[in-house]
Tab-separated table of C-alpha atoms and ligand atoms in Angstrom:
chain	number	residue	atom	x	y	z
A	9	MET	CA	-18.287	-3.566	3.881
A	10	SER	CA	-15.137	-5.550	4.244
A	11	LYS	CA	-12.685	-5.330	1.471
A	12	ASN	CA	-10.514	-8.179	0.535
A	13	MET	CA	-10.271	-7.749	-3.141
A	14	SER	CA	-7.358	-7.782	-5.442
A	15	LEU	CA	-8.002	-5.037	-7.925
A	16	SER	CA	-5.622	-3.335	-10.205
A	17	ARG	CA	-4.451	-0.003	-9.009
A	18	ILE	CA	-5.922	3.182	-10.270
A	19	THR	CA	-3.509	5.747	-9.065
A	20	SER	CA	-0.388	6.124	-11.033
A	21	ILE	CA	2.219	6.957	-8.511
A	22	VAL	CA	4.295	9.829	-9.622
A	23	ILE	CA	7.877	8.835	-9.369
A	24	ALA	CA	10.066	11.386	-7.746
A	25	SER	CA	13.121	12.196	-9.674
A	26	VAL	CA	16.200	12.074	-7.599
A	27	VAL	CA	19.269	14.057	-8.218
A	28	VAL	CA	22.291	11.834	-8.353
A	29	SER	CA	25.261	13.877	-9.247
A	30	VAL	CA	28.337	11.968	-10.206
A	31	GLY	CA	31.550	13.679	-9.404
A	32	ALA	CA	34.899	13.203	-11.055
A	33	LEU	CA	35.873	9.706	-12.092
A	34	GLY	CA	36.752	7.664	-9.073
A	35	ALA	CA	34.792	9.809	-6.661
A	36	GLN	CA	31.828	8.345	-4.867
A	37	THR	CA	28.339	9.264	-6.006
A	38	THR	CA	26.670	12.091	-4.129
A	39	VAL	CA	23.224	11.034	-2.961
A	40	THR	CA	20.753	13.786	-2.127
A	41	PRO	CA	17.426	13.518	-0.296
A	42	PRO	CA	14.414	14.138	-2.559
A	43	ASP	CA	11.840	16.891	-2.040
A	44	ASN	CA	9.779	16.371	1.074
A	45	LYS	CA	6.860	18.391	2.381
A	46	TYR	CA	6.905	16.643	5.750
A	47	THR	CA	9.186	17.537	8.635
A	48	PRO	CA	11.657	15.080	10.167
A	49	ALA	CA	9.506	15.212	13.313
A	50	GLN	CA	6.557	14.004	11.249
A	51	ASP	CA	8.666	11.138	9.942
A	52	VAL	CA	9.248	10.181	13.557
A	53	GLU	CA	5.574	10.495	14.469
A	54	LEU	CA	4.447	8.344	11.542
A	55	GLY	CA	7.173	5.790	12.053
A	56	GLN	CA	6.473	5.411	15.763
A	57	LYS	CA	2.813	4.814	15.157
A	58	ALA	CA	3.512	2.332	12.399
A	59	ALA	CA	6.079	0.577	14.599
A	60	GLN	CA	3.490	0.118	17.345
A	61	GLU	CA	1.192	-1.482	14.785
A	62	ALA	CA	3.967	-3.706	13.528
A	63	GLU	CA	4.775	-4.863	17.043
A	64	GLN	CA	1.138	-5.738	17.652
A	65	GLN	CA	0.663	-7.521	14.368
A	66	LEU	CA	3.919	-9.344	13.918
A	67	PRO	CA	5.520	-11.952	16.166
A	68	MET	CA	8.680	-10.397	17.575
A	69	LEU	CA	11.596	-12.706	18.250
A	70	ARG	CA	12.647	-11.794	21.737
A	71	ASP	CA	15.957	-13.558	21.841
A	72	GLU	CA	18.762	-11.601	23.382
A	73	GLU	CA	21.589	-13.121	21.374
A	74	VAL	CA	19.956	-12.663	17.977
A	75	THR	CA	18.595	-9.206	18.779
A	76	SER	CA	21.943	-8.039	20.106
A	77	LEU	CA	23.663	-9.140	16.893
A	78	VAL	CA	21.191	-7.173	14.791
A	79	THR	CA	21.378	-4.193	17.129
A	80	SER	CA	25.161	-4.116	17.062
A	81	ILE	CA	25.199	-4.237	13.253
A	82	GLY	CA	22.566	-1.501	13.244
A	83	ARG	CA	24.451	0.749	15.670
A	84	ARG	CA	27.623	0.435	13.663
A	85	LEU	CA	25.734	1.455	10.527
A	86	VAL	CA	23.974	4.377	12.253
A	87	ASP	CA	27.348	5.711	13.363
A	88	SER	CA	28.412	5.650	9.726
A	89	ILE	CA	25.549	7.686	8.266
A	90	PRO	CA	27.021	10.792	6.610
A	91	GLN	CA	26.807	13.868	8.806
A	92	ASP	CA	24.526	15.809	6.470
A	93	LEU	CA	21.925	13.036	6.504
A	94	ARG	CA	21.615	12.764	10.250
A	95	HIS	CA	18.475	14.033	11.896
A	96	SER	CA	18.632	14.658	15.603
A	97	GLU	CA	14.961	13.614	15.962
A	98	PHE	CA	15.482	10.178	14.465
A	99	ARG	CA	15.707	7.149	16.725
A	100	TYR	CA	17.010	4.072	15.000
A	101	SER	CA	15.847	0.858	16.642
A	102	PHE	CA	16.221	-2.765	15.593
A	103	GLN	CA	13.936	-5.719	16.097
A	104	VAL	CA	13.792	-9.239	14.733
A	105	VAL	CA	10.492	-10.612	13.462
A	106	ASN	CA	10.009	-14.338	13.915
A	107	VAL	CA	8.804	-15.118	10.409
A	108	ARG	CA	10.286	-17.130	7.603
A	109	GLU	CA	10.099	-14.771	4.635
A	110	ILE	CA	13.315	-13.118	3.551
A	111	ASN	CA	12.419	-9.539	4.272
A	112	ALA	CA	13.217	-6.460	6.277
A	113	PHE	CA	11.665	-3.048	6.478
A	114	ALA	CA	12.397	0.274	8.103
A	115	LEU	CA	9.857	2.929	9.004
A	116	PRO	CA	10.196	6.705	8.797
A	117	GLY	CA	12.294	8.098	11.630
A	118	GLY	CA	14.187	4.896	12.270
A	119	PRO	CA	12.386	1.755	13.534
A	120	MET	CA	13.758	-1.228	11.618
A	121	PHE	CA	12.400	-4.766	11.507
A	122	VAL	CA	14.499	-7.632	10.189
A	123	ASN	CA	12.855	-10.974	9.518
A	124	ARG	CA	14.400	-14.075	11.030
A	125	GLY	CA	14.256	-15.561	7.513
A	126	MET	CA	16.628	-12.860	6.323
A	127	ILE	CA	19.211	-13.653	8.978
A	128	GLU	CA	18.908	-17.364	8.242
A	129	ALA	CA	19.349	-16.862	4.493
A	130	ALA	CA	22.409	-14.622	4.761
A	131	ARG	CA	25.787	-16.258	4.327
A	132	THR	CA	27.737	-13.615	6.218
A	133	GLU	CA	27.183	-10.836	8.722
A	134	GLY	CA	28.058	-8.416	5.928
A	135	GLU	CA	25.073	-9.617	3.908
A	136	VAL	CA	22.718	-8.859	6.794
A	137	ALA	CA	24.464	-5.503	7.151
A	138	GLY	CA	23.927	-4.890	3.431
A	139	VAL	CA	20.160	-5.197	3.646
A	140	MET	CA	20.105	-3.132	6.824
A	141	ALA	CA	22.306	-0.421	5.290
A	142	HIS	CA	19.958	-0.256	2.322
A	143	GLU	CA	16.903	0.040	4.588
A	144	MET	CA	18.627	2.603	6.760
A	145	SER	CA	19.417	4.669	3.693
A	146	HIS	CA	15.713	4.869	2.849
A	147	VAL	CA	15.167	6.233	6.369
A	148	ALA	CA	18.066	8.692	6.293
A	149	LEU	CA	17.008	9.989	2.865
A	150	ARG	CA	13.417	10.145	4.171
A	151	HIS	CA	12.136	8.223	1.169
A	152	GLY	CA	8.892	7.182	2.856
A	153	THR	CA	7.561	10.672	3.342
A	154	ALA	CA	9.218	11.862	0.133
A	155	GLN	CA	7.210	9.229	-1.725
A	156	ALA	CA	4.072	10.322	0.131
A	157	THR	CA	4.887	13.910	-0.848
A	158	LYS	CA	4.899	13.003	-4.511
A	159	ALA	CA	2.282	10.312	-4.606
A	160	THR	CA	-0.502	11.746	-2.512
A	161	LYS	CA	-2.112	14.935	-1.449
A	162	TYR	CA	-2.620	13.558	2.028
A	163	GLU	CA	-2.154	15.557	5.130
A	164	ILE	CA	-0.324	14.155	8.087
A	165	GLY	CA	-3.553	13.252	9.907
A	166	THR	CA	-4.764	11.086	7.064
A	167	LEU	CA	-1.429	9.364	6.816
A	168	LEU	CA	-1.517	8.667	10.542
A	169	GLY	CA	-5.008	7.244	10.140
A	170	ALA	CA	-3.797	5.082	7.303
A	171	VAL	CA	-1.093	3.549	9.408
A	172	VAL	CA	-3.561	1.556	11.492
A	173	GLY	CA	-3.826	-2.030	10.386
A	174	SER	CA	-1.687	-1.475	7.369
A	175	ILE	CA	1.646	-2.942	8.260
A	176	ILE	CA	1.029	-6.557	7.444
A	177	GLY	CA	-0.956	-5.812	4.368
A	178	GLY	CA	1.286	-3.127	3.131
A	179	ASN	CA	4.539	-4.800	3.468
A	180	VAL	CA	5.082	-8.091	5.076
A	181	GLY	CA	2.640	-10.657	3.816
A	182	SER	CA	1.621	-10.799	0.219
A	183	ALA	CA	-1.222	-13.209	0.988
A	184	VAL	CA	-2.796	-10.887	3.507
A	185	ALA	CA	-1.761	-7.880	1.481
A	186	GLN	CA	-4.445	-8.649	-1.048
A	187	GLY	CA	-7.035	-7.203	1.259
A	188	THR	CA	-5.261	-4.008	2.073
A	189	GLN	CA	-7.030	-0.882	1.192
A	190	PHE	CA	-4.961	1.682	2.999
A	191	GLY	CA	-1.742	1.796	1.127
A	192	LEU	CA	0.843	2.552	3.713
A	193	GLY	CA	2.893	-0.048	1.933
A	194	THR	CA	2.671	1.856	-1.278
A	195	ALA	CA	3.180	5.210	0.320
A	196	PHE	CA	6.028	4.355	2.635
A	197	LEU	CA	7.597	1.052	1.943
A	198	ARG	CA	7.455	0.291	-1.717
A	199	PHE	CA	9.932	2.489	-3.450
A	200	SER	CA	10.615	3.739	-6.913
A	201	ARG	CA	13.633	2.518	-8.802
A	202	GLU	CA	15.317	5.891	-8.385
A	203	PHE	CA	14.943	5.662	-4.610
A	204	GLU	CA	16.225	2.093	-4.739
A	205	ARG	CA	19.334	3.133	-6.570
A	206	ASP	CA	19.978	5.924	-4.093
A	207	ALA	CA	19.462	3.555	-1.156
A	208	ASP	CA	21.921	1.103	-2.723
A	209	LEU	CA	24.526	3.822	-3.256
A	210	LEU	CA	24.171	5.456	0.149
A	211	GLY	CA	23.995	1.982	1.674
A	212	SER	CA	27.326	1.121	0.118
A	213	HIS	CA	28.880	4.299	1.564
A	214	ILE	CA	27.508	3.499	5.018
A	215	MET	CA	28.782	-0.074	4.803
A	216	ALA	CA	32.291	0.919	3.823
A	217	GLU	CA	32.438	3.453	6.634
A	218	ALA	CA	31.162	0.797	9.068
A	219	GLY	CA	33.811	-1.687	7.981
A	220	TYR	CA	31.730	-3.913	5.711
A	221	ASN	CA	32.530	-4.651	2.090
A	222	PRO	CA	29.731	-3.045	0.033
A	223	LEU	CA	29.852	-5.984	-2.384
A	224	GLU	CA	28.190	-8.034	0.333
A	225	MET	CA	25.062	-5.980	-0.205
A	226	ALA	CA	25.031	-6.977	-3.874
A	227	ASN	CA	25.666	-10.575	-2.828
A	228	MET	CA	22.674	-10.541	-0.500
A	229	PHE	CA	20.426	-9.175	-3.219
A	230	LYS	CA	21.560	-12.078	-5.402
A	231	THR	CA	20.819	-14.506	-2.584
A	232	ILE	CA	17.363	-12.996	-2.197
A	233	GLU	CA	16.763	-13.250	-5.920
A	234	GLN	CA	17.672	-16.907	-5.935
A	235	GLN	CA	15.172	-17.745	-3.183
A	236	GLY	CA	12.108	-18.045	-5.350
A	237	GLY	CA	8.858	-19.742	-4.503
A	238	SER	CA	6.787	-19.409	-1.373
A	239	GLY	CA	8.466	-17.506	1.386
A	240	GLY	CA	10.722	-16.207	-1.368
A	241	PRO	CA	12.028	-12.837	-2.286
A	242	GLN	CA	9.338	-10.675	-0.791
A	243	TRP	CA	11.921	-8.000	-0.205
A	244	LEU	CA	12.379	-7.540	-3.921
A	245	SER	CA	8.763	-6.608	-4.497
A	246	ASP	CA	9.164	-3.712	-2.080
A	247	HIS	CA	12.625	-2.821	-3.355
A	248	PRO	CA	12.555	-3.273	-7.118
A	249	ASN	CA	15.896	-3.783	-8.804
A	250	PRO	CA	16.752	-0.573	-10.666
A	251	GLY	CA	18.226	-2.780	-13.347
A	252	ASP	CA	21.976	-2.812	-13.216
A	253	ARG	CA	22.101	-3.104	-9.434
A	254	TYR	CA	25.152	-5.374	-9.199
A	255	ALA	CA	27.092	-3.434	-11.786
A	256	TYR	CA	26.682	-0.032	-10.169
A	257	ILE	CA	27.187	-1.304	-6.622
A	258	THR	CA	30.412	-2.896	-7.840
A	259	ARG	CA	31.485	0.342	-9.547
A	260	GLU	CA	30.616	2.356	-6.458
A	261	ALA	CA	32.507	-0.080	-4.245
A	262	GLU	CA	35.632	0.635	-6.283
A	263	THR	CA	35.471	4.278	-5.207
A	264	LEU	CA	35.145	3.419	-1.525
A	265	GLN	CA	37.670	2.653	1.147
A	266	VAL	CA	36.406	-0.005	3.554
A	267	ARG	CA	37.353	1.133	7.021
A	268	ASP	CA	39.102	-1.275	9.267
A	269	VAL	CA	36.693	-1.761	12.150
A	270	ALA	CA	37.108	-4.476	14.745
A	271	ARG	CA	34.113	-6.670	15.430
A	272	ASP	CA	33.231	-10.033	16.887
A	273	THR	CA	33.307	-12.228	13.812
A	274	ARG	CA	31.799	-15.200	15.649
A	275	ALA	CA	28.595	-13.411	16.661
A	276	PHE	CA	26.887	-14.012	13.326
A	277	SER	CA	27.516	-17.747	13.114
A	278	GLN	CA	26.527	-18.127	16.772
A	279	ALA	CA	23.253	-16.306	16.169
A	280	GLN	CA	22.553	-18.450	13.106
A	281	ALA	CA	23.261	-21.608	15.060
A	282	ARG	CA	20.883	-20.432	17.737
A	283	LEU	CA	18.123	-19.804	15.186
A	284	GLY	CA	18.758	-23.292	13.807
A	285	GLN	CA	17.935	-24.777	17.199
A	286	MET	CA	14.584	-23.015	17.439
A	287	ALA	CA	11.333	-24.313	16.014
A	288	ARG	CA	11.012	-23.282	12.394
A	289	ALA	CA	9.678	-19.748	11.957
A	290	PRO	CA	6.073	-19.490	10.784
A	291	THR	CA	5.222	-17.785	7.532
A	292	THR	CA	3.869	-14.267	7.903
A	293	GLU	CA	0.444	-15.494	6.908
A	294	GLU	CA	0.461	-18.185	9.598
A	295	ALA	CA	1.623	-15.621	12.126
A	296	ALA	CA	-1.071	-13.187	11.021
A	297	ARG	CA	-3.757	-15.836	11.429
A	298	SER	CA	-2.711	-16.612	14.956
A	299	THR	CA	-2.484	-12.894	15.774
A	300	ALA	CA	-6.004	-12.480	14.391
A	301	GLY	CA	-7.157	-15.341	16.621
A	302	ARG	CA	-5.635	-13.733	19.679
A	303	ARG	CA	-7.131	-10.422	18.781
A	304	GLY	CA	-10.576	-11.948	18.377
A	305	SER	CA	-11.005	-11.916	22.138
A	306	THR	CA	-10.186	-8.232	22.492
A	307	PRO	CA	-12.924	-6.433	20.589
A	308	PRO	CA	-11.929	-2.828	21.333
A	309	SER	CA	-8.563	-3.146	19.656
A	310	ASP	CA	-9.620	-4.770	16.405
A	311	GLY	CA	-9.461	-1.551	14.446
A	312	ARG	CA	-13.098	-1.501	13.434
A	313	PRO	CA	-14.928	1.770	13.153
A	314	ARG	CA	-15.864	2.606	16.688
A	315	THR	CA	-18.504	5.191	16.068
A	316	SER	CA	-22.104	4.054	15.834
A	317	SER	CA	-23.984	4.966	12.702
A	318	GLY	CA	-25.998	7.730	14.324
A	319	ASP	CA	-22.797	9.614	15.149
A	320	ILE	CA	-21.629	9.787	11.550
A	321	ALA	CA	-22.269	13.217	10.057
A	322	SER	CA	-24.675	13.378	7.120
A	323	PRO	CA	-23.060	13.979	3.731
A	324	SER	CA	-22.292	17.655	3.329
A	325	SER	CA	-24.205	19.435	0.592
A	326	SER	CA	-21.048	21.188	-0.540
A	327	TYR	CA	-18.721	19.114	-2.702
A	328	THR	CA	-14.968	18.904	-3.163
A	329	SER	CA	-13.430	17.843	-6.435
A	330	TYR	CA	-10.566	15.361	-6.691
A	331	THR	CA	-8.433	14.277	-9.617
A	332	GLU	CA	-7.231	10.705	-9.263
A	333	GLY	CA	-3.978	10.168	-11.045
A	334	ASP	CA	-4.523	10.518	-14.750
A	335	LEU	CA	-7.668	8.416	-14.665
A	336	PHE	CA	-10.712	10.354	-13.491
A	337	ARG	CA	-12.127	13.345	-11.660
A	338	VAL	CA	-14.860	13.104	-9.065
A	339	SER	CA	-16.644	15.381	-6.595
A	340	VAL	CA	-17.647	14.124	-3.170
A	341	PRO	CA	-19.240	15.687	-0.083
A	342	SER	CA	-16.756	18.078	1.479
A	343	ASN	CA	-16.903	16.313	4.840
A	344	TRP	CA	-15.658	13.039	3.344
A	345	ARG	CA	-11.997	12.250	3.511
A	346	GLU	CA	-10.015	10.793	0.691
A	347	LEU	CA	-8.328	7.687	2.073
A	348	PRO	CA	-5.047	6.586	0.594
A	349	GLY	CA	-5.312	3.247	-1.117
A	350	SER	CA	-3.028	1.256	-3.331
A	351	GLU	CA	-5.816	-0.396	-5.264
A	352	ALA	CA	-8.844	1.851	-4.965
A	353	ILE	CA	-9.776	5.216	-3.559
A	354	THR	CA	-12.275	5.469	-0.745
A	355	PHE	CA	-14.105	8.609	0.299
A	356	ALA	CA	-15.735	8.385	3.703
A	357	PRO	CA	-16.796	10.608	6.594
A	358	ASP	CA	-14.857	10.570	9.857
A	359	GLY	CA	-15.689	7.601	12.052
A	360	ALA	CA	-16.880	5.503	9.132
A	361	TYR	CA	-13.711	3.669	8.330
A	362	GLY	CA	-11.181	1.543	10.063
A	363	SER	CA	-9.387	-1.674	9.546
A	364	THR	CA	-10.470	-5.125	10.547
A	365	GLY	CA	-7.227	-6.464	11.863
A	366	GLN	CA	-5.474	-8.687	9.378
A	367	ARG	CA	-8.246	-8.932	6.867
A	368	GLY	CA	-7.908	-5.593	5.210
A	369	SER	CA	-9.919	-2.532	5.888
A	370	SER	CA	-13.564	-1.700	5.935
A	371	PHE	CA	-15.871	1.255	5.843
A	372	THR	CA	-19.479	1.700	6.840
A	373	HIS	CA	-20.471	4.921	5.073
A	374	GLY	CA	-18.982	6.322	1.893
A	375	ILE	CA	-17.898	5.255	-1.543
A	376	GLU	CA	-15.017	3.268	-2.957
A	377	ILE	CA	-13.979	3.877	-6.542
A	378	GLY	CA	-11.596	1.611	-8.385
A	379	VAL	CA	-10.750	-0.345	-11.482
A	380	ALA	CA	-10.980	-4.127	-11.690
A	381	ARG	CA	-9.145	-6.138	-14.264
A	382	ASN	CA	-11.469	-7.447	-16.908
A	383	GLU	CA	-10.576	-9.535	-19.874
A	384	MET	CA	-12.890	-10.065	-22.760
A	385	HIS	CA	-16.086	-9.832	-20.780
A	386	ASP	CA	-19.144	-7.724	-21.444
A	387	LEU	CA	-20.188	-5.180	-18.834
A	388	ARG	CA	-22.843	-7.400	-17.315
A	389	THR	CA	-20.507	-10.381	-16.885
A	390	ALA	CA	-17.696	-8.190	-15.564
A	391	THR	CA	-20.093	-6.633	-13.040
A	392	ASP	CA	-21.245	-10.077	-11.891
A	393	GLU	CA	-17.584	-10.981	-11.381
A	394	LEU	CA	-16.999	-7.838	-9.339
A	395	VAL	CA	-19.963	-8.680	-7.116
A	396	SER	CA	-18.579	-12.198	-6.638
A	397	THR	CA	-15.247	-10.727	-5.587
A	398	VAL	CA	-16.912	-8.420	-3.070
A	399	ALA	CA	-18.941	-11.388	-1.800
A	400	GLY	CA	-15.679	-13.215	-1.137
A	401	SER	CA	-15.054	-11.001	1.872
A	402	ASN	CA	-18.739	-10.273	2.569
A	403	PRO	CA	-20.363	-13.718	2.761
A	404	ASN	CA	-23.846	-12.346	3.460
A	405	LEU	CA	-23.954	-10.163	0.391
A	406	SER	CA	-27.087	-10.565	-1.717
A	407	ARG	CA	-26.766	-11.200	-5.463
A	408	PRO	CA	-28.114	-8.758	-8.031
A	409	SER	CA	-31.464	-9.742	-9.484
A	410	SER	CA	-31.373	-7.038	-12.127
A	411	TYR	CA	-29.389	-4.010	-13.225
A	412	ASP	CA	-30.508	-0.533	-14.244
A	413	ARG	CA	-28.752	1.192	-17.083
A	414	MET	CA	-27.237	4.574	-16.351
A	415	THR	CA	-24.648	6.882	-17.829
A	416	ILE	CA	-21.340	7.031	-15.933
A	417	GLY	CA	-18.574	9.327	-17.120
A	418	GLY	CA	-20.323	9.687	-20.452
A	419	ARG	CA	-20.471	5.941	-21.038
A	420	GLN	CA	-23.126	3.311	-20.742
A	421	GLY	CA	-23.035	1.877	-17.240
A	422	LEU	CA	-24.943	-0.371	-14.879
A	423	HIS	CA	-26.306	0.163	-11.396
A	424	THR	CA	-27.792	-2.110	-8.781
A	425	ALA	CA	-28.212	-2.109	-5.005
A	426	LEU	CA	-27.340	-5.085	-2.829
A	427	SER	CA	-27.921	-5.840	0.806
A	428	ASN	CA	-25.094	-6.982	2.993
A	429	GLY	CA	-25.819	-9.071	6.059
A	430	SER	CA	-23.606	-7.189	8.384
A	431	ASN	CA	-21.022	-4.499	8.122
A	432	ALA	CA	-17.945	-3.933	10.239
A	433	SER	CA	-20.069	-2.538	13.063
A	434	GLY	CA	-22.480	-5.457	12.914
A	435	GLN	CA	-25.266	-3.467	11.240
A	436	GLN	CA	-27.265	-4.394	8.164
A	437	GLU	CA	-26.070	-2.349	5.233
A	438	ARG	CA	-26.790	-1.641	1.599
A	439	ILE	CA	-24.239	-1.401	-1.171
A	440	ALA	CA	-24.921	0.576	-4.332
A	441	VAL	CA	-22.916	-0.828	-7.255
A	442	PHE	CA	-22.042	1.310	-10.282
A	443	THR	CA	-19.973	-0.032	-13.167
A	444	MET	CA	-18.881	0.751	-16.694
A	445	LEU	CA	-16.161	-0.417	-19.058
A	446	LEU	CA	-13.147	1.790	-19.739
A	447	SER	CA	-11.776	2.072	-23.241
A	448	ASP	CA	-9.040	-0.430	-22.345
A	449	GLY	CA	-11.720	-2.959	-21.419
A	450	ASN	CA	-11.162	-2.837	-17.670
A	451	LEU	CA	-14.078	-2.378	-15.291
A	452	PHE	CA	-14.474	0.988	-13.630
A	453	TYR	CA	-16.570	0.610	-10.520
A	454	ALA	CA	-17.928	2.506	-7.532
A	455	LEU	CA	-19.343	0.906	-4.407
A	456	GLY	CA	-21.467	3.176	-2.236
A	457	VAL	CA	-21.987	1.824	1.269
A	458	ALA	CA	-24.390	2.918	4.025
A	459	PRO	CA	-26.287	1.257	6.867
A	460	ARG	CA	-29.706	0.062	5.723
A	461	ASP	CA	-31.557	2.587	7.886
A	462	ARG	CA	-29.625	5.486	6.365
A	463	PHE	CA	-29.376	4.242	2.810
A	464	SER	CA	-32.148	6.432	1.448
A	465	GLU	CA	-30.269	9.462	2.771
A	466	TYR	CA	-27.058	8.320	1.082
A	467	GLU	CA	-28.448	7.026	-2.174
A	468	GLY	CA	-28.920	10.496	-3.636
A	469	THR	CA	-25.377	11.373	-2.589
A	470	PHE	CA	-23.964	8.324	-4.354
A	471	ARG	CA	-25.829	9.244	-7.527
A	472	ARG	CA	-24.550	12.787	-7.349
A	473	VAL	CA	-20.970	11.541	-6.871
A	474	ILE	CA	-21.369	9.155	-9.828
A	475	GLY	CA	-22.849	11.985	-11.878
A	476	SER	CA	-19.716	14.082	-11.254
A	477	ILE	CA	-17.288	11.442	-12.580
A	478	GLU	CA	-15.287	12.477	-15.591
A	479	ILE	CA	-12.995	9.926	-17.160
A	480	VAL	CA	-9.731	11.593	-18.136
A	481	GLN	CA	-8.273	8.838	-20.294
B	5	ZN	ZN1	14.783	-0.323	-1.023
């Protein structure tokens, strides 16, 4: 089943609390890295893998002049990271993405990607440096894996698996992001307000040390905020404003001494002029479509599940229990993995899930559990709407002729089974649909998926999983 749905999220991400100790008046704020169960080497491993994905999925601008400007800003900032936040394993690298949106992102361990649109929107080199210093601070403070530490129970292997196909969806393109199941974006790149504040503060320290006025960072955030509309302030959705961003950056700047560092002040305007001569950058969505087209001719690398159905292990008869946020508890076969998702949770056996390039992820065996927004509709109507949404990315999905009533989590629910023309591996499949309304009116759903020839084997498993669901709220 392909998933390209926009459903409200079910996991409430636990926000890490960050210790920001303020010293005596006039002293700069001390910024401390949050708790982290991963090692710096694992940051590097995850970031490298994600960077490879990003390079495959995004159009890189390979222009020496522009790249060398960004690299020289980046190097100057790296040299200004406080000693106690340096990790010898980390390798900071800088690339420019040839897309229009005003955005930038940095991956654990150091790879940083700056959109061409960001460089074009900046008024000064210092503004570009501001965004980069902020991103670099997330890396130095290891916010990506710190967030994963707090938000998920996932082991490193699952996180690595989640990296595949997740870059565009998770971070760069909101249009394509709708279909993202694996929430690398949520886990690594979309930060809490506390982390944002810390990245702003550390970023301002790094800027001052590197010879940039920290107020330029605040200026750039204002510029980003003003660029509404399409291709607008994507960056802000990944880096929410902690509230009084300009005020505290300004206060912090007053405690900092901007070092006098010589640099080529013409490099920025030259790079901007050069970008102005190039054909206009595509939007991320346009770029993703053309990448998808190119990838269409290379089947082995499209991220689909590679294992044929017969190789997928049968559901284990022993079950493991999971608690999902503060919403529900469920038990699933012990040989199914819990896959990180920003909008729904999927449990699937090894080999049964993957991503389908730009169009979100898919799985061939297993169950997805989530909550869909529902306003004012009865269970039957809301379930019909859910099926329509699933059909949006599965055009050969059959429509329900009837529903059976069943109890789910102690409430009255509905069940039906649909056939789907073809799953990610090109096989006919069946989808068991289970729904019920939560007390807030939203639709709780589970979608059990298996190839048609193995559905009878899985159907009992789906029912047992559904039978284990306990709604917490
Ligand atoms: Zn941020």
